[in-house]
PDB file of C-alpha atoms in Angstrom:
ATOM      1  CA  UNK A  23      28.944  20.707 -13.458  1.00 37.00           C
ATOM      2  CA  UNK A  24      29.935  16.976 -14.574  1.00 38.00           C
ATOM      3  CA  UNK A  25      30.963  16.331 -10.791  1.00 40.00           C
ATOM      4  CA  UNK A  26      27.190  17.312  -9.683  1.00 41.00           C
ATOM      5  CA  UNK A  27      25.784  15.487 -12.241  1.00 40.00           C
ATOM      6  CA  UNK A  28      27.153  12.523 -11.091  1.00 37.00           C
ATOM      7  CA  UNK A  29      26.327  13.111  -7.100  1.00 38.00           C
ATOM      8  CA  UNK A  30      22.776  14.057  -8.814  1.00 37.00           C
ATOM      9  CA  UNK A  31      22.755  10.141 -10.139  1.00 37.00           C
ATOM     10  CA  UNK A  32      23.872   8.750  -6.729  1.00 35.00           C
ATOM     11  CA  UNK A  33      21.003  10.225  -4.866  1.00 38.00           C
ATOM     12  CA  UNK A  34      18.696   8.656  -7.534  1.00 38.00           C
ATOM     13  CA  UNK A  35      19.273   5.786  -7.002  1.00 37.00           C
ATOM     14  CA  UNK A  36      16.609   5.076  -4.234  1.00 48.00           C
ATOM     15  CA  UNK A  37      14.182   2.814  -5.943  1.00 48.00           C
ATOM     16  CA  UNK A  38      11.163   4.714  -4.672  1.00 48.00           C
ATOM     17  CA  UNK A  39      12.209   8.331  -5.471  1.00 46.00           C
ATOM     18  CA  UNK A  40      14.645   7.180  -8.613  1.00 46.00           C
ATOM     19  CA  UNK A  41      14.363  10.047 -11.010  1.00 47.00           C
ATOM     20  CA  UNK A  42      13.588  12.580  -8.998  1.00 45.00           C
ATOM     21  CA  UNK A  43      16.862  14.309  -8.739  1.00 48.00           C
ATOM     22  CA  UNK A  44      18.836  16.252  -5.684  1.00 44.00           C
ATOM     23  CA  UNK A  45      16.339  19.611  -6.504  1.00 44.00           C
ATOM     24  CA  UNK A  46      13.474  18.619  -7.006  1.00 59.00           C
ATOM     25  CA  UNK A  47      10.927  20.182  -5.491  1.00 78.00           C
ATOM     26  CA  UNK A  48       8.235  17.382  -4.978  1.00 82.00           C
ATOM     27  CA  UNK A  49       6.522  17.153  -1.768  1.00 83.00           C
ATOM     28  CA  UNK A  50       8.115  14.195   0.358  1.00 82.00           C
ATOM     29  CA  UNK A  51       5.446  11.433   0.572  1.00 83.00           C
ATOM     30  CA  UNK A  52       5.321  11.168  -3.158  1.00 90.00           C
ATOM     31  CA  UNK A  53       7.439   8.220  -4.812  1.00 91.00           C
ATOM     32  CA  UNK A  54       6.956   6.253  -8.064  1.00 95.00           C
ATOM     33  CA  UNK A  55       5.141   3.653  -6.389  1.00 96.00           C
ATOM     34  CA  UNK A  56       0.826   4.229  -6.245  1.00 97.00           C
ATOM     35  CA  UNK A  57      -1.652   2.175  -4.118  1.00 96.00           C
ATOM     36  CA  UNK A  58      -4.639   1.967  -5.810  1.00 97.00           C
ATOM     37  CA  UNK A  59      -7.942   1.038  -4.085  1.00 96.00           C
ATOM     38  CA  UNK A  60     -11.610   0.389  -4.713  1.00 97.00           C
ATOM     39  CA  UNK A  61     -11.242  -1.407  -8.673  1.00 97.00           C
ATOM     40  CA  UNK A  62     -13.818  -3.332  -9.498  1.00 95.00           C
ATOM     41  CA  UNK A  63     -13.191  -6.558  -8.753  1.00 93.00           C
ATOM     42  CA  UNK A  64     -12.958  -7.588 -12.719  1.00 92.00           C
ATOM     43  CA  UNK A  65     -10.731  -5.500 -13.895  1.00 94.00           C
ATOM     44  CA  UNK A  66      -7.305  -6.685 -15.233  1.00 94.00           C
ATOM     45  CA  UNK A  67      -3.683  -5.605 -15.928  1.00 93.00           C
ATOM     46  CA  UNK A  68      -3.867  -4.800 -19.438  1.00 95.00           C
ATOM     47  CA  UNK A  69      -6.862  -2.409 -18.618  1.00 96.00           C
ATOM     48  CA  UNK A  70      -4.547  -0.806 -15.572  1.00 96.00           C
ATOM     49  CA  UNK A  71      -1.948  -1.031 -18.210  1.00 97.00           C
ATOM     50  CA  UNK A  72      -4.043   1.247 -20.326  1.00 97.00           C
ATOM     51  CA  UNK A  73      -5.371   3.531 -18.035  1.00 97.00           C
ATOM     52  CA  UNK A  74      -2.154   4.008 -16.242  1.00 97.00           C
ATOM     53  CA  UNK A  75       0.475   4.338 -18.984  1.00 97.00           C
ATOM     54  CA  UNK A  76      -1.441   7.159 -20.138  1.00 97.00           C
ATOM     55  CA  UNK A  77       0.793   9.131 -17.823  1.00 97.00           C
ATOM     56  CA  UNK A  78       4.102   7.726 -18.262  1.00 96.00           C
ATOM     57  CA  UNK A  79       5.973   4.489 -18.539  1.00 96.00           C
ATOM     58  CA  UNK A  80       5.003   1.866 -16.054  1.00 97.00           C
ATOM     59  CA  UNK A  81       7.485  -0.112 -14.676  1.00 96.00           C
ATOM     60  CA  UNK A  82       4.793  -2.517 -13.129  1.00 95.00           C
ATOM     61  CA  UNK A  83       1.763  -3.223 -12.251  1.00 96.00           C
ATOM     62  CA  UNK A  84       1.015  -5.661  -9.078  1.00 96.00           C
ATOM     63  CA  UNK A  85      -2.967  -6.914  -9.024  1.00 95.00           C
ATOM     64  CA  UNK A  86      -4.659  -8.139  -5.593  1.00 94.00           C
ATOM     65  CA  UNK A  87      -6.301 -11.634  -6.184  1.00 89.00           C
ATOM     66  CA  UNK A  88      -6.659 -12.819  -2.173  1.00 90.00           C
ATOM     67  CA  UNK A  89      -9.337 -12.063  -0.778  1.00 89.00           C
ATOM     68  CA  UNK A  90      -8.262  -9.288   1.232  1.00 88.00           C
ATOM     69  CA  UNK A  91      -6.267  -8.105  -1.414  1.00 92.00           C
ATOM     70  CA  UNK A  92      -9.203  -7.819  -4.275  1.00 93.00           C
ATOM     71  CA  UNK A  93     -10.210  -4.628  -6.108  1.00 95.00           C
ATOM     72  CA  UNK A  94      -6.608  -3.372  -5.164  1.00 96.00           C
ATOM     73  CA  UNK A  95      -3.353  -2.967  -7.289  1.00 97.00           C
ATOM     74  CA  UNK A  96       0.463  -1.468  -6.922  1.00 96.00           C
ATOM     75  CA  UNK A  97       1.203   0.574  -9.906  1.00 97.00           C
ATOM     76  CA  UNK A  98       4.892   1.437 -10.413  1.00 97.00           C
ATOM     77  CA  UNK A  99       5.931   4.209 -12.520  1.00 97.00           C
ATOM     78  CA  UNK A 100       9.776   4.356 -14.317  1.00 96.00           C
ATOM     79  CA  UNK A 101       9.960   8.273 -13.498  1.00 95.00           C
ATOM     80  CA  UNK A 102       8.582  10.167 -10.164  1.00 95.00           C
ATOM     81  CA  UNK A 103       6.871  13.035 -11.934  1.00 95.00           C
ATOM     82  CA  UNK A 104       4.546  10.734 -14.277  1.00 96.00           C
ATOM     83  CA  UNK A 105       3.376   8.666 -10.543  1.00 96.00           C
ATOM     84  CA  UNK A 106       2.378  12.484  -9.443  1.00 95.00           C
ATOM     85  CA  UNK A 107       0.796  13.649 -12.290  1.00 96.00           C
ATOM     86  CA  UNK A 108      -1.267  10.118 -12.462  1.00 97.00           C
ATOM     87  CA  UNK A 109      -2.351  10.501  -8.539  1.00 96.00           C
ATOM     88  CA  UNK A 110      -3.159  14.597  -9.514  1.00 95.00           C
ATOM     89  CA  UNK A 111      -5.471  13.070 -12.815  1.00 96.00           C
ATOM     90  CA  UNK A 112      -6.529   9.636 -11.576  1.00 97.00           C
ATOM     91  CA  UNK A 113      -7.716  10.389  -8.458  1.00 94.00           C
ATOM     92  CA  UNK A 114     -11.842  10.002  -8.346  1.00 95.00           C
ATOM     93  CA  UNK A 115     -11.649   8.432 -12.214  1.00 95.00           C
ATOM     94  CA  UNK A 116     -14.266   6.151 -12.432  1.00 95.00           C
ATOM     95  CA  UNK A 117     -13.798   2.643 -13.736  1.00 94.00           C
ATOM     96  CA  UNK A 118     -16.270   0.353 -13.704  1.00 93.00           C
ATOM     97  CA  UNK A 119     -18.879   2.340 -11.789  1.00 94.00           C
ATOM     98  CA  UNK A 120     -15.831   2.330  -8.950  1.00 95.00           C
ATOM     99  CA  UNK A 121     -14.152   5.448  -8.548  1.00 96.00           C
ATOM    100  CA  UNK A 122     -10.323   5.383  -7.941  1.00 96.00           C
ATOM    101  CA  UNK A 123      -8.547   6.017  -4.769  1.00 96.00           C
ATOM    102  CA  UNK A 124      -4.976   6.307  -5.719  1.00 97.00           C
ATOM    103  CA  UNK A 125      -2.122   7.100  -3.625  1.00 95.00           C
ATOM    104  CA  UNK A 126       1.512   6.882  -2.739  1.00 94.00           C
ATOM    105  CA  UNK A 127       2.395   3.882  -1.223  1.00 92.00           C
ATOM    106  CA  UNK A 128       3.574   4.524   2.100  1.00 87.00           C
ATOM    107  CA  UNK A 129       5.627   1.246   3.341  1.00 81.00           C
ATOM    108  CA  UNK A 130       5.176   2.261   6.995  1.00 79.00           C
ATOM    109  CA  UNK A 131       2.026   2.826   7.017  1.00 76.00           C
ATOM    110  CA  UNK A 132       1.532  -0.711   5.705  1.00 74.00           C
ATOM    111  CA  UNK A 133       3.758  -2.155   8.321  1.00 75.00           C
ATOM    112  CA  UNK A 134       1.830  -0.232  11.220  1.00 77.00           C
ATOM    113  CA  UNK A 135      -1.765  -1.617  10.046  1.00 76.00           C
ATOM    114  CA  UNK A 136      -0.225  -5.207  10.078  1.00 75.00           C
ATOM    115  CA  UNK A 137       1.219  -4.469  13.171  1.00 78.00           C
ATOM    116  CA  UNK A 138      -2.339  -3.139  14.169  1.00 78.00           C
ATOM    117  CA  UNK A 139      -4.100  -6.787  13.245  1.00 80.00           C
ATOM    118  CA  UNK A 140      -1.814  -8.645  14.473  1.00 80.00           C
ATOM    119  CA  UNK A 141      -1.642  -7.037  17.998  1.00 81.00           C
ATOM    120  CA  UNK A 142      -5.864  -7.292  17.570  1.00 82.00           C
ATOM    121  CA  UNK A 143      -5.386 -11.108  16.562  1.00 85.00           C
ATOM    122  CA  UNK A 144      -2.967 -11.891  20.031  1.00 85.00           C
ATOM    123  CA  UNK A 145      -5.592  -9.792  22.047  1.00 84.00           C
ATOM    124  CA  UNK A 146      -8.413 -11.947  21.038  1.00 87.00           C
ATOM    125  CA  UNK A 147      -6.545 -14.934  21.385  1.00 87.00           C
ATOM    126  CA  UNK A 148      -5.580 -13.810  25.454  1.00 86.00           C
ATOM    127  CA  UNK A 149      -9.090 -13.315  25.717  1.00 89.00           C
ATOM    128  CA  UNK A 150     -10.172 -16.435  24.458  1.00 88.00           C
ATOM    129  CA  UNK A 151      -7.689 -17.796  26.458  1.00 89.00           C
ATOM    130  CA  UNK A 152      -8.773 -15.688  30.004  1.00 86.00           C
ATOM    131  CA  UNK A 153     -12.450 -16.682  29.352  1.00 91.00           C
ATOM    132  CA  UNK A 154     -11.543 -20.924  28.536  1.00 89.00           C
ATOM    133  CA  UNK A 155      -9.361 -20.554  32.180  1.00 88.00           C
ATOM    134  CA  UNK A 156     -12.376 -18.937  34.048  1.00 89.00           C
ATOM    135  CA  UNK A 157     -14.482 -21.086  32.390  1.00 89.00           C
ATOM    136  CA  UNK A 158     -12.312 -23.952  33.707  1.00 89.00           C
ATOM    137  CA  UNK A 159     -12.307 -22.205  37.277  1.00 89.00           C
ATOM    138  CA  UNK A 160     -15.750 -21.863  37.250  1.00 89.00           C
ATOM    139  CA  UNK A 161     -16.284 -25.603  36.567  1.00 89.00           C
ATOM    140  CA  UNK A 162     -13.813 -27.033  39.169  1.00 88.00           C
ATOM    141  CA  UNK A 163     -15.247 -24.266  41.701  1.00 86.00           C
ATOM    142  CA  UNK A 164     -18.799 -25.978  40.862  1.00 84.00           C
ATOM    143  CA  UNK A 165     -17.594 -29.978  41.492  1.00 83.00           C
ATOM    144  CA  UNK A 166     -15.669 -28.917  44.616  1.00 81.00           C
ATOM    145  CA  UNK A 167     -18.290 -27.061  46.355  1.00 74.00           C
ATOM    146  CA  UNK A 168     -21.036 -29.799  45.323  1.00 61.00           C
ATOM    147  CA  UNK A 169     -22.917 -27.282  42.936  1.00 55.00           C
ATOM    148  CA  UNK A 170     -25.014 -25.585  45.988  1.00 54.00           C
ATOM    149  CA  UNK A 171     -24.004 -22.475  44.100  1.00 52.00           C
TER     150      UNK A 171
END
């Protein structure tokens, strides 16, 4: 028993599923880290603070303030099962006149959606690019032939 105890601690020791243990039985996209969307734009930590420490100990609590990052927040819980019971309760809560969207953070599907915009950002820059050179085409088509077009 004190041998699987100890393999038990090694395979806690991912930071997103620490605490979790080898038999859990938790479904696999939840972790102790939440994405939280739609606050209200006012809100702070020490509200989040309350609101989410309701449900367990949390470890942290990360606040948008860009511009594209407003009325978001990363909430990280110590233990696994408090992050799932505070996505199970929290879920629709309304704050502000806002109601919460709360869910696991999943880091690829962050790193897909910036993938996303920035394949969208070189696209529109090839295009701007295609329509400057036929532009330039255009022009030097119009000067050679004398503009009898």
């Amino acid at each position: 028993f004190r041998h699987r105890h100890s393999n038990q601690r090694r395979d806690m020791s991912d930071f997103a599923t620490r605490k979790a243990g080898a038999n859990s039985r938790l479904p696999p996209e939840v972790n102790r880290i939440l994405y939280v969307r739609n606050l209200p734009f006012k809100v702070s930590s020490e509200e989040l603070y309350e609101i989410f420490g309701k449900y367990g100990a949390v470890f942290q609590i990360r606040l948008g303030n860009a511009r594209d990052t407003r009325g978001t927040a990363f909430v990280v819980y110590e233990d696994i099962y408090d992050a799932k019971r505070a996505v199970d309760h929290l879920s629709g809560f309304n704050v502000g006149g806002r109601y919460l969207v709360v869910l696991y953070y999943q880091p690829a599907k962050f790193e897909r959606r910036a993938d996303a915009e920035e394949k969208k950002r070189e696209l529109e820059e090839l295009r701007r690019q295609v329509k400057a050179k036929k532009a330039a085409m255009a022009a030097a088509e119009h000067k050679a032939g004398g503009g009898d077009d």
